[in-house]
mmCIF file of C-alpha atoms in Angstrom:
data_model
loop_
_atom_site.group_PDB
_atom_site.id
_atom_site.type_symbol
_atom_site.label_atom_id
_atom_site.label_comp_id
_atom_site.label_asym_id
_atom_site.label_seq_id
_atom_site.Cartn_x
_atom_site.Cartn_y
_atom_site.Cartn_z
ATOM 1 C CA MET A 201 21.968 13.413 -1.054
ATOM 2 C CA ALA A 202 21.803 14.065 2.703
ATOM 3 C CA LYS A 203 25.029 14.657 4.568
ATOM 4 C CA GLU A 204 25.891 12.078 7.206
ATOM 5 C CA PRO A 205 27.864 13.282 10.247
ATOM 6 C CA MET A 206 31.274 11.913 11.052
ATOM 7 C CA ASN A 207 31.231 8.726 13.096
ATOM 8 C CA ALA A 208 32.077 8.902 16.786
ATOM 9 C CA SER A 209 35.509 7.220 16.611
ATOM 10 C CA ASP A 210 36.842 9.486 13.862
ATOM 11 C CA PHE A 211 35.448 12.566 15.572
ATOM 12 C CA ASP A 212 37.025 11.655 18.920
ATOM 13 C CA ARG A 213 40.340 11.168 17.138
ATOM 14 C CA LEU A 214 40.036 14.628 15.605
ATOM 15 C CA ILE A 215 39.194 16.211 18.965
ATOM 16 C CA CYS A 216 42.195 14.536 20.588
ATOM 17 C CA THR A 217 44.477 15.770 17.813
ATOM 18 C CA ILE A 218 43.266 19.361 18.197
ATOM 19 C CA ARG A 219 43.449 19.202 21.990
ATOM 20 C CA GLN A 220 47.004 17.816 22.044
ATOM 21 C CA GLU A 221 48.313 20.558 19.767
ATOM 22 C CA THR A 222 49.692 23.172 22.195
ATOM 23 C CA ASN A 223 52.443 24.837 20.181
ATOM 24 C CA SER A 224 50.508 26.578 17.409
ATOM 25 C CA HIS A 225 46.929 27.769 17.069
ATOM 26 C CA GLU A 226 47.242 27.618 13.300
ATOM 27 C CA ARG A 227 47.993 23.910 13.530
ATOM 28 C CA LYS A 228 44.665 23.364 15.284
ATOM 29 C CA LEU A 229 42.854 24.966 12.349
ATOM 30 C CA HIS A 230 45.021 22.973 9.929
ATOM 31 C CA TYR A 231 43.900 19.705 11.511
ATOM 32 C CA LEU A 232 40.274 20.793 11.180
ATOM 33 C CA TYR A 233 40.770 21.929 7.584
ATOM 34 C CA THR A 234 42.409 18.680 6.477
ATOM 35 C CA SER A 235 39.862 16.422 8.194
ATOM 36 C CA CYS A 236 37.291 14.488 6.167
ATOM 37 C CA GLY A 237 33.569 14.249 6.827
ATOM 38 C CA TYR A 238 30.622 16.346 7.880
ATOM 39 C CA PHE A 239 29.593 17.608 11.307
ATOM 40 C CA ASN A 240 26.291 17.945 13.122
ATOM 41 C CA ALA A 241 25.459 20.701 15.598
ATOM 42 C CA GLU A 242 26.868 18.955 18.661
ATOM 43 C CA GLN A 243 30.148 18.065 16.947
ATOM 44 C CA ALA A 244 30.613 21.584 15.592
ATOM 45 C CA ALA A 245 30.011 23.062 19.050
ATOM 46 C CA ARG A 246 32.609 20.739 20.602
ATOM 47 C CA ILE A 247 35.175 21.825 18.028
ATOM 48 C CA LEU A 248 34.548 25.488 18.832
ATOM 49 C CA TYR A 249 34.985 24.841 22.545
ATOM 50 C CA GLU A 250 38.435 23.364 21.847
ATOM 51 C CA LEU A 251 39.616 26.648 20.305
ATOM 52 C CA PRO A 252 40.395 29.269 22.973
ATOM 53 C CA ARG A 253 40.870 32.401 20.852
ATOM 54 C CA PRO A 254 37.801 34.204 19.397
ATOM 55 C CA ALA A 255 39.543 34.744 16.060
ATOM 56 C CA ASP A 256 40.177 31.008 15.773
ATOM 57 C CA LYS A 257 36.497 30.319 16.459
ATOM 58 C CA VAL A 258 35.468 32.584 13.570
ATOM 59 C CA ALA A 259 38.009 30.919 11.273
ATOM 60 C CA ALA A 260 36.737 27.499 12.332
ATOM 61 C CA LEU A 261 33.158 28.595 11.567
ATOM 62 C CA ARG A 262 34.192 29.497 8.030
ATOM 63 C CA ILE A 263 35.771 26.056 7.658
ATOM 64 C CA LEU A 264 32.716 24.282 9.097
ATOM 65 C CA GLU A 265 30.135 26.237 7.066
ATOM 66 C CA PRO A 266 30.113 24.032 3.908
ATOM 67 C CA ARG A 267 30.446 20.852 5.991
ATOM 68 C CA LEU A 268 27.480 21.214 8.336
ATOM 69 C CA CYS A 269 24.559 18.780 8.276
ATOM 70 C CA ARG A 270 20.917 19.819 8.283
ATOM 71 C CA MET A 271 19.792 20.918 11.748
ATOM 72 C CA THR A 272 17.038 22.728 13.592
ATOM 73 C CA CYS A 273 17.345 26.171 15.137
ATOM 74 C CA ARG A 274 17.355 24.600 18.581
ATOM 75 C CA GLU A 275 20.372 22.489 17.652
ATOM 76 C CA ALA A 276 22.098 25.410 15.928
ATOM 77 C CA ARG A 277 21.853 27.408 19.131
ATOM 78 C CA LYS A 278 24.620 25.192 20.557
ATOM 79 C CA ILE A 279 26.981 26.400 17.833
ATOM 80 C CA VAL A 280 26.083 30.063 18.310
ATOM 81 C CA GLU A 281 26.421 29.905 22.094
ATOM 82 C CA ALA A 282 29.871 28.320 21.769
ATOM 83 C CA VAL A 283 31.092 31.759 20.650
ATOM 84 C CA SER A 284 31.705 34.198 23.503
ATOM 85 C CA ILE A 285 31.735 37.592 21.736
ATOM 86 C CA HIS A 286 28.264 38.849 20.796
ATOM 87 C CA ASN A 287 29.327 40.224 17.406
ATOM 88 C CA ASP A 288 30.881 36.889 16.534
ATOM 89 C CA ARG A 289 27.585 35.181 17.326
ATOM 90 C CA LEU A 290 26.056 37.020 14.384
ATOM 91 C CA ILE A 291 28.832 35.600 12.210
ATOM 92 C CA ALA A 292 28.066 32.138 13.579
ATOM 93 C CA LEU A 293 24.380 32.550 12.729
ATOM 94 C CA ASP A 294 25.307 33.686 9.231
ATOM 95 C CA CYS A 295 27.384 30.516 8.787
ATOM 96 C CA VAL A 296 24.637 28.113 9.877
ATOM 97 C CA LYS A 297 21.601 29.865 8.354
ATOM 98 C CA ARG A 298 21.696 27.790 5.139
ATOM 99 C CA VAL A 299 21.356 24.448 6.928
ATOM 100 C CA LEU A 300 18.435 25.391 9.189
ATOM 101 C CA ILE A 301 15.259 23.461 8.435
ATOM 102 C CA ASP A 302 12.814 25.438 10.602
ATOM 103 C CA SER A 303 14.085 28.997 10.331
ATOM 104 C CA GLN A 304 10.823 30.088 8.677
ATOM 105 C CA SER A 305 8.699 29.004 11.630
ATOM 106 C CA THR A 306 8.006 31.233 14.612
ATOM 107 C CA LEU A 307 9.422 28.740 17.113
ATOM 108 C CA GLY A 308 12.625 28.316 15.127
ATOM 109 C CA GLU A 309 13.089 32.069 14.923
ATOM 110 C CA GLU A 310 12.642 32.362 18.686
ATOM 111 C CA TYR A 311 15.346 29.751 19.255
ATOM 112 C CA SER A 312 17.738 31.648 17.001
ATOM 113 C CA LEU A 313 17.072 34.993 18.672
ATOM 114 C CA SER A 314 17.348 33.564 22.183
ATOM 115 C CA SER A 315 21.107 33.098 21.778
ATOM 116 C CA MET A 316 21.590 36.845 21.240
ATOM 117 C CA ILE A 317 22.167 39.068 24.248
ATOM 118 C CA TYR A 318 21.349 42.591 23.107
ATOM 119 C CA GLU A 319 18.218 43.852 21.401
ATOM 120 C CA ASN A 320 20.173 45.307 18.503
ATOM 121 C CA ASP A 321 21.768 41.918 17.903
ATOM 122 C CA LYS A 322 18.337 40.297 17.855
ATOM 123 C CA SER A 323 17.211 42.681 15.117
ATOM 124 C CA ARG A 324 20.332 41.973 13.090
ATOM 125 C CA ALA A 325 19.884 38.234 13.618
ATOM 126 C CA ARG A 326 16.318 38.441 12.305
ATOM 127 C CA ALA A 327 17.606 40.292 9.239
ATOM 128 C CA ILE A 328 20.194 37.557 8.675
ATOM 129 C CA GLN A 329 17.541 34.857 8.770
ATOM 130 C CA GLN A 330 15.361 36.806 6.344
ATOM 131 C CA THR A 331 18.022 36.325 3.649
ATOM 132 C CA VAL A 332 17.241 32.598 3.384
ATOM 133 C CA ARG A 333 13.450 32.801 3.600
ATOM 134 C CA SER A 334 11.337 32.094 0.535
ATOM 135 C CA ASP A 335 7.815 32.516 1.884
ATOM 136 C CA VAL A 336 6.959 35.321 -0.567
ATOM 137 C CA ALA A 337 6.701 32.891 -3.477
ATOM 138 C CA ASP A 338 4.267 30.687 -1.532
ATOM 139 C CA GLN A 339 1.621 33.375 -1.086
ATOM 140 C CA VAL A 340 -1.117 34.327 -3.511
ATOM 141 C CA ALA A 341 -0.862 37.943 -4.556
ATOM 142 C CA ALA A 342 -3.829 40.030 -3.476
ATOM 143 C CA GLY A 343 -5.615 42.194 -6.002
ATOM 144 C CA GLY A 344 -7.926 41.049 -8.752
ATOM 145 C CA HIS A 345 -7.386 44.358 -10.547
ATOM 146 C CA GLN A 346 -6.415 45.135 -14.109
ATOM 147 C CA GLY A 347 -2.909 46.537 -14.229
ATOM 148 C CA TYR A 348 -1.345 48.622 -16.961
ATOM 149 C CA ALA A 349 0.932 46.328 -18.973
ATOM 150 C CA PRO A 350 3.737 48.854 -19.796
ATOM 151 C CA PHE A 351 4.279 49.310 -16.062
ATOM 152 C CA GLY A 352 5.676 45.773 -15.933
ATOM 153 C CA THR A 353 3.191 44.442 -13.404
ATOM 154 C CA LEU A 354 3.612 40.772 -12.586
ATOM 155 C CA TYR A 355 0.063 39.987 -11.471
ATOM 156 C CA THR A 356 -2.318 41.905 -13.715
ATOM 157 C CA GLN A 357 -5.193 39.479 -13.041
ATOM 158 C CA SER A 358 -4.202 38.201 -9.611
ATOM 159 C CA ARG A 359 -6.676 36.484 -7.310
ATOM 160 C CA PRO A 360 -8.261 38.722 -4.678
ATOM 161 C CA LEU A 361 -8.062 36.131 -1.869
ATOM 162 C CA LEU A 362 -11.745 36.529 -1.001
ATOM 163 C CA PHE A 363 -12.646 32.988 0.002
ATOM 164 C CA ASN A 364 -16.340 33.867 0.238
ATOM 165 C CA LEU A 365 -16.340 34.593 -3.493
ATOM 166 C CA TYR A 366 -13.488 32.529 -4.896
ATOM 167 C CA GLY A 367 -13.344 29.500 -2.595
ATOM 168 C CA ASP A 368 -10.665 28.232 -0.271
ATOM 169 C CA ILE A 369 -7.298 29.994 -0.244
ATOM 170 C CA GLN A 370 -5.492 26.673 -0.594
ATOM 171 C CA LYS A 371 -7.603 25.826 -3.634
ATOM 172 C CA GLN A 372 -6.785 29.195 -5.170
ATOM 173 C CA THR A 373 -3.102 28.535 -4.626
ATOM 174 C CA GLU A 374 -3.318 25.141 -6.318
ATOM 175 C CA GLU A 375 -4.887 26.768 -9.364
ATOM 176 C CA MET A 376 -2.019 29.210 -9.824
ATOM 177 C CA PRO A 377 0.523 28.569 -12.600
ATOM 178 C CA GLY A 378 3.301 26.363 -11.310
ATOM 179 C CA HIS A 379 1.242 24.929 -8.452
ATOM 180 C CA GLY A 380 -1.122 22.004 -8.117
ATOM 181 C CA ARG A 381 -1.680 19.175 -10.543
ATOM 182 C CA ILE A 382 0.164 19.256 -13.846
ATOM 183 C CA ASN A 383 -2.229 19.016 -16.787
ATOM 184 C CA ILE A 384 -0.809 17.360 -19.895
ATOM 185 C CA LEU A 385 -2.551 17.768 -23.226
ATOM 186 C CA PRO A 386 -3.916 14.477 -24.649
ATOM 187 C CA THR A 387 -2.097 13.092 -27.644
ATOM 188 C CA ALA A 388 -4.098 12.583 -30.846
ATOM 189 C CA ASP A 389 -4.758 8.987 -31.934
ATOM 190 C CA PRO A 390 -5.850 8.896 -35.607
ATOM 191 C CA THR A 391 -6.726 5.122 -35.413
ATOM 192 C CA VAL A 392 -6.235 4.901 -39.220
ATOM 193 C CA ILE A 393 -3.144 5.469 -41.295
ATOM 194 C CA PRO A 394 -3.538 8.389 -43.701
ATOM 195 C CA SER A 395 -3.194 7.731 -47.402
ATOM 196 C CA LEU A 396 0.148 8.052 -49.116
ATOM 197 C CA TYR A 397 -1.423 9.983 -51.971
ATOM 198 C CA THR A 398 -3.071 13.301 -51.310
ATOM 199 C CA GLY A 399 -5.716 12.804 -54.001
ATOM 200 C CA HIS A 400 -6.901 9.524 -52.536
ATOM 201 C CA PRO A 401 -10.144 9.554 -50.540
ATOM 202 C CA SER A 402 -9.598 9.804 -46.838
ATOM 203 C CA TYR A 403 -9.426 6.588 -44.865
ATOM 204 C CA ALA A 404 -10.932 8.346 -41.899
ATOM 205 C CA TYR A 405 -14.410 8.278 -43.453
ATOM 206 C CA PRO A 406 -16.377 5.162 -44.513
ATOM 207 C CA PRO A 407 -16.870 4.611 -48.258
ATOM 208 C CA ASP A 408 -19.957 6.167 -49.738
ATOM 209 C CA ILE A 409 -23.016 4.058 -50.644
ATOM 210 C CA ALA A 410 -23.328 3.304 -54.336
ATOM 211 C CA TYR A 411 -25.826 5.196 -56.472
ATOM 212 C CA ALA A 412 -27.800 2.058 -57.368
ATOM 213 C CA ASP A 413 -28.152 1.082 -53.690
ATOM 214 C CA VAL A 414 -29.540 4.459 -52.764
ATOM 215 C CA ARG A 415 -31.923 4.907 -55.773
ATOM 216 C CA SER A 416 -32.709 1.329 -56.751
ATOM 217 C CA TYR A 417 -36.069 0.640 -58.389
ATOM 218 C CA PRO A 418 -38.608 -1.810 -56.973
ATOM 219 C CA GLY A 419 -38.119 -5.409 -58.018
ATOM 220 C CA THR A 420 -34.526 -5.012 -59.186
ATOM 221 C CA SER A 421 -31.304 -6.190 -57.637
ATOM 222 C CA GLY A 422 -28.713 -4.286 -59.619
ATOM 223 C CA PHE A 423 -27.752 -4.129 -63.287
ATOM 224 C CA PRO A 424 -28.379 -6.082 -65.444
ATOM 225 C CA ALA A 425 -31.667 -7.175 -63.949
ATOM 226 C CA HIS A 426 -32.301 -10.876 -63.419
ATOM 227 C CA ILE A 427 -35.993 -11.599 -64.021
ATOM 228 C CA THR A 428 -37.357 -14.535 -62.053
ATOM 229 C CA ALA A 429 -40.722 -16.265 -62.239
ATOM 230 C CA SER A 430 -41.668 -14.920 -58.831
ATOM 231 C CA SER A 431 -41.151 -11.285 -59.735
ATOM 232 C CA GLY A 432 -44.216 -9.212 -59.066
ATOM 233 C CA TYR A 433 -45.928 -7.031 -61.590
ATOM 234 C CA PRO A 434 -45.596 -4.188 -62.175
ATOM 235 C CA GLY A 435 -41.884 -4.019 -61.493
ATOM 236 C CA GLY A 436 -38.799 -2.295 -62.747
ATOM 237 C CA ALA A 437 -38.181 1.130 -64.088
ATOM 238 C CA PRO A 438 -40.780 3.372 -65.656
ATOM 239 C CA PRO A 439 -41.412 2.619 -69.366
ATOM 240 C CA LEU A 440 -39.268 4.366 -71.931
ATOM 241 C CA GLY A 441 -42.001 4.159 -74.563
ATOM 242 C CA HIS A 442 -45.314 2.441 -75.442
ATOM 243 C CA HIS A 443 -43.733 -0.930 -76.237
ATOM 244 C CA SER A 444 -40.364 -0.891 -74.514
ATOM 245 C CA GLY A 445 -38.925 -0.344 -71.082
ATOM 246 C CA ALA A 446 -36.000 -1.151 -68.896
ATOM 247 C CA PRO A 447 -35.154 -3.681 -67.647
ATOM 248 C CA ALA A 448 -38.626 -5.214 -66.892
ATOM 249 C CA PRO A 449 -41.214 -3.454 -69.053
ATOM 250 C CA THR A 450 -44.791 -2.943 -68.042
ATOM 251 C CA GLY A 451 -46.593 -3.310 -71.386
ATOM 252 C CA PHE A 452 -45.940 -7.011 -72.194
ATOM 253 C CA GLN A 453 -47.000 -9.069 -69.178
ATOM 254 C CA LYS A 454 -47.431 -12.341 -71.082
ATOM 255 C CA LEU A 455 -43.998 -12.105 -72.654
ATOM 256 C CA ASP A 456 -42.475 -11.474 -69.274
ATOM 257 C CA GLU A 457 -44.204 -14.463 -67.739
ATOM 258 C CA ALA A 458 -42.970 -16.670 -70.632
ATOM 259 C CA HIS A 459 -39.407 -15.367 -70.198
ATOM 260 C CA ILE A 460 -39.262 -14.335 -73.838
ATOM 261 C CA ALA A 461 -36.573 -11.780 -74.593
ATOM 262 C CA TYR A 462 -37.731 -9.024 -76.900
#
């Protein structure tokens, strides 16, 4: 959930309370500590300008650190420049570094370094901003070599980043584990319910064709045979002997035509 800054009326009331406190500097910090709400860059800078002592500014920065809204480096420069001592400006940058949204860009880094006076402070400010950068995880490791596993190498088969051989760099990044489209394995759909008994024939296969349907003899339609007047001759199974056969013999044509059972 994004933090919303304090509305203008409540913030003006807080500024008036801090400004009217002239007896104790600790009371000014107490009013800030007990206030409710979050602050943007402009509001935080105005609070720092109301505190005259440098030590109070640093204490106020520690109070404001968990209550700052998201801001750009250009907006955060107002908070850093509200501190007069150059060493304290590094503390101010350390307090606001976690809410910067463009600290990883070159322009945002230039805005952050522009508020520092000395070259040594600029180097230290760059080191402070490096603590919240995460651009290493967004790059494809170069290589393509086979590493020795006991050495604990992370990328033993990393992509060599040669786009002439392996395609676009962005496409290579999308193909890395943890990047790109998430592929989910398809779930199996059996379409038939398996049998309750293990010895039962599988429902997944159609029933086999009967033996008589596969090897039926000409002129028959199953067992027992039903002889009709229109049955052609010869028909039926081969004869079992000289005078008998099944189920329509071939040696007694007249008897078959007369439908005489023998």
